[in-house]
PDB file of C-alpha atoms in Angstrom:
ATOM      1  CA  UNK A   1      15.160   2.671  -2.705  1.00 86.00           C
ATOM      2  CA  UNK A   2      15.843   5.887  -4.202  1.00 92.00           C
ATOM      3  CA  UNK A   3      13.181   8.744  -3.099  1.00 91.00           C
ATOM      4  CA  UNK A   4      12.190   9.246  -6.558  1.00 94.00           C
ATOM      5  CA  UNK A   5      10.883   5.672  -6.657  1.00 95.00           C
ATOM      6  CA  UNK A   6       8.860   5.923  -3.617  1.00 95.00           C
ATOM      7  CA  UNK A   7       7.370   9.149  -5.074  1.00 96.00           C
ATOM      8  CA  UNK A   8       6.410   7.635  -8.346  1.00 97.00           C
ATOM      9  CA  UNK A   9       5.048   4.589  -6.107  1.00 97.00           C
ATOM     10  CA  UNK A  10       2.901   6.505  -3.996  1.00 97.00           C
ATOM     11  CA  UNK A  11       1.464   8.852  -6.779  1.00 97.00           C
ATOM     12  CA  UNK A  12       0.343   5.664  -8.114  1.00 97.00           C
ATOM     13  CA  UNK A  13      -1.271   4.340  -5.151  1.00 97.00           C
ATOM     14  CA  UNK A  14      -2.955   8.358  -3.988  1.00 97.00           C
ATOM     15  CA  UNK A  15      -5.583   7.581  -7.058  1.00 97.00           C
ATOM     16  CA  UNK A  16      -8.956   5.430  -5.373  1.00 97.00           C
ATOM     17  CA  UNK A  17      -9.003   2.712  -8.318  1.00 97.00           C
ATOM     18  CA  UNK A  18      -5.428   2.161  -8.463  1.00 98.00           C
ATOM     19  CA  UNK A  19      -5.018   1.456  -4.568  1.00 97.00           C
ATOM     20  CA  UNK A  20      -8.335  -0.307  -5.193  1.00 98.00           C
ATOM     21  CA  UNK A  21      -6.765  -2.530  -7.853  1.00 98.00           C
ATOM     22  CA  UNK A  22      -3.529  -2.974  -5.886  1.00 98.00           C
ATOM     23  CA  UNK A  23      -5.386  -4.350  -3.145  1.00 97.00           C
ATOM     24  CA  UNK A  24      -7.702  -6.402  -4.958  1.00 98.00           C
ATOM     25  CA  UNK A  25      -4.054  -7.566  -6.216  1.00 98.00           C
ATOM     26  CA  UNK A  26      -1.882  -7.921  -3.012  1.00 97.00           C
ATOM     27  CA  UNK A  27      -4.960 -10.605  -1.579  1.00 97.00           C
ATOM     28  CA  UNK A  28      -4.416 -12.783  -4.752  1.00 97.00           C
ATOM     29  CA  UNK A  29      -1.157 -13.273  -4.140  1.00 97.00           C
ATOM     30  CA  UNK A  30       1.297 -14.202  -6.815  1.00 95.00           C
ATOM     31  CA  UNK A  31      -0.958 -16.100  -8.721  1.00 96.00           C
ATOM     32  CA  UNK A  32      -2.526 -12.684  -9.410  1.00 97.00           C
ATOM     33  CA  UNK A  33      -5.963 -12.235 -11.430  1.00 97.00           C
ATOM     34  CA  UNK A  34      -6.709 -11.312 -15.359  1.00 96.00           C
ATOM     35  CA  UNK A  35      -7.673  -7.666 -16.139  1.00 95.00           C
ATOM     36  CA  UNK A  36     -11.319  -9.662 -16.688  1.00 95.00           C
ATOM     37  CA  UNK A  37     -11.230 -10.836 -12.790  1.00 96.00           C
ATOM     38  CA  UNK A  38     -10.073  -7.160 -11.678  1.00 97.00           C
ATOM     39  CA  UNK A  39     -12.271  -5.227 -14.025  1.00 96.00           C
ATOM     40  CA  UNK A  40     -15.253  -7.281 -12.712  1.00 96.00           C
ATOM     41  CA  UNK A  41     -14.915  -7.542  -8.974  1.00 97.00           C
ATOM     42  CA  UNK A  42     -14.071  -3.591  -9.140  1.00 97.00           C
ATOM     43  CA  UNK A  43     -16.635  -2.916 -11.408  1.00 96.00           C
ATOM     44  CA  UNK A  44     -14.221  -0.674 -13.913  1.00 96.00           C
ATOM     45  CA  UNK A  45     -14.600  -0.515 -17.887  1.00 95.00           C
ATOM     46  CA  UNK A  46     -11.601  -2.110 -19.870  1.00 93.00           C
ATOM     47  CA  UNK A  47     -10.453   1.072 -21.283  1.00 93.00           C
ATOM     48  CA  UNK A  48     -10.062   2.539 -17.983  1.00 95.00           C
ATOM     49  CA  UNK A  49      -8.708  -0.342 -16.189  1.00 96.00           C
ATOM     50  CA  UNK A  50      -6.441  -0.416 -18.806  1.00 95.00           C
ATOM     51  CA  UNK A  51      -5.299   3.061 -17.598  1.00 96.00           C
ATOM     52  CA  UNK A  52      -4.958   2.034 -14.331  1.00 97.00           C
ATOM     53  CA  UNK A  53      -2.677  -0.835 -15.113  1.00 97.00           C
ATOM     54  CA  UNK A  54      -0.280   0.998 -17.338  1.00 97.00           C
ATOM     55  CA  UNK A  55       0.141   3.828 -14.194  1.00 97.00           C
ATOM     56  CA  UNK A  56       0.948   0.771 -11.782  1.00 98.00           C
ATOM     57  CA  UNK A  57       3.291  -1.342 -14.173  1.00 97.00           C
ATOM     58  CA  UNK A  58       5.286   1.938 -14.957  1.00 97.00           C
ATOM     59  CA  UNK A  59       5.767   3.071 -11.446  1.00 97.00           C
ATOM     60  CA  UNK A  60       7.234  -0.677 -10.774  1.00 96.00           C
ATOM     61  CA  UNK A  61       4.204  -1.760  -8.261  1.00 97.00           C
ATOM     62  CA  UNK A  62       2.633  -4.699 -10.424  1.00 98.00           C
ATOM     63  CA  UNK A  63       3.381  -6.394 -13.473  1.00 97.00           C
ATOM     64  CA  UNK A  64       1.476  -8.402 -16.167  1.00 96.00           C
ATOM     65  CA  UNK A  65       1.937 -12.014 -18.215  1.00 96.00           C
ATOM     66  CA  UNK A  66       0.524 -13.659 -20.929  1.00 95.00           C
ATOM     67  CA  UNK A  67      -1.323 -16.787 -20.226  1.00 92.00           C
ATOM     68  CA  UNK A  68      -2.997 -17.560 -23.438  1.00 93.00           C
ATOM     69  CA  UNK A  69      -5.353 -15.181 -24.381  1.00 93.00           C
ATOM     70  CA  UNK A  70      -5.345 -13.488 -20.681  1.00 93.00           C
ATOM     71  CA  UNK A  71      -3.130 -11.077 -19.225  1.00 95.00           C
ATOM     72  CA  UNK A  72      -2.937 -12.370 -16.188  1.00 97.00           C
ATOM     73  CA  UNK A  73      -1.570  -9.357 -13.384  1.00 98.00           C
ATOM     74  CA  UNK A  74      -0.159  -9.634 -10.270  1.00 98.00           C
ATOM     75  CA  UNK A  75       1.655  -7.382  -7.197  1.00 97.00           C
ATOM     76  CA  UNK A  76       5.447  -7.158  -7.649  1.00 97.00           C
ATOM     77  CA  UNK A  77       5.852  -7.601  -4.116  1.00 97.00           C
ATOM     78  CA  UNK A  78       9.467  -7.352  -3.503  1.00 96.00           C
ATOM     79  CA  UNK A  79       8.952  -3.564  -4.923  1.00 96.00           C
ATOM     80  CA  UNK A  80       5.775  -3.018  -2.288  1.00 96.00           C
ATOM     81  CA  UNK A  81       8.205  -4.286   0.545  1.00 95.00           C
ATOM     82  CA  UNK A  82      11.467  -2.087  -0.748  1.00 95.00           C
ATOM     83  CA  UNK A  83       8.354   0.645  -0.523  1.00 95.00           C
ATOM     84  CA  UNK A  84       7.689  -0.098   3.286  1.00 94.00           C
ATOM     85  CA  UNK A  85      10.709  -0.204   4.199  1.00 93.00           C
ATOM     86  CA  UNK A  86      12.051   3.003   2.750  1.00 93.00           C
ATOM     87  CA  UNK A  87       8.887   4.491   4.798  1.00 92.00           C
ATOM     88  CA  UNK A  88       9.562   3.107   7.991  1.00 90.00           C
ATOM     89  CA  UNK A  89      13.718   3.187   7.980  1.00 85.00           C
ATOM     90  CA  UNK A  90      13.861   5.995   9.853  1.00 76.00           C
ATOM     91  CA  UNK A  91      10.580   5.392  12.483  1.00 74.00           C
ATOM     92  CA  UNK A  92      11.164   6.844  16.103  1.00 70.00           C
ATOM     93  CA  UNK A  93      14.960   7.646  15.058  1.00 70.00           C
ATOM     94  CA  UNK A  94      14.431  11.330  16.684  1.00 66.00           C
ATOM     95  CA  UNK A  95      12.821  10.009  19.570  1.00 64.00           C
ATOM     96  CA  UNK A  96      14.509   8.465  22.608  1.00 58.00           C
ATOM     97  CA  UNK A  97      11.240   6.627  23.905  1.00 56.00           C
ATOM     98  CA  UNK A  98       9.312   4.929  20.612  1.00 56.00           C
ATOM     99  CA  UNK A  99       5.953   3.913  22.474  1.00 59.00           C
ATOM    100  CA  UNK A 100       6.066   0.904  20.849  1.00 57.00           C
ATOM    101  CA  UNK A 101       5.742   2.535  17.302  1.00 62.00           C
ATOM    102  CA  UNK A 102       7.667   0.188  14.975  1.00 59.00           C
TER     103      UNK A 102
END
């Protein structure tokens, strides 16, 4: 992962509704949830949540289908993993004794 990436992907996430969202759409898994479900359980008006989801799709950390009249939106989760990783690749590297860390 390019740093770039990871910067776009974390300036998505360092916003309270967004990481809320993201979480809400990490625990339902690949199925995912309609912007109905999310805007609901979060308590966040359509026109906002709409906001939110645009910020997340663009920086590559969930993405959205049609299932009839639903938009159905779910965690790209290869993209949150690539994201962890580039975090941690270098963990305890400068230090001879990790503690355990990674």
């Amino acid at each position: 992962m390019e740093s770039n990436q990871a910067v776009k992907m974390l300036a998505a996430l360092a916003q309270e509704s967004r990481l809320a969202i993201f979480r809400l759409l990490v625990e339902a898994g690949p199925a995912g949830r309609s912007a109905g479900q999310v805007g609901e359980a979060l308590a966040i008006a359509p026109a906002t949540l709409s906001f939110h989801f645009k910020e997340l799709a663009h920086a590559g950390l969930i993405e959205g289908r049609q299932d009839g009249r639903y938009v159905i939106y779910s965690a790209r989760f290869a993209e949150m993993t690539a994201l962890l990783a580039y975090l941690s690749e270098n963990c305890c590297r400068a230090s001879a004794a990790t503690d355990g860390c990674c």
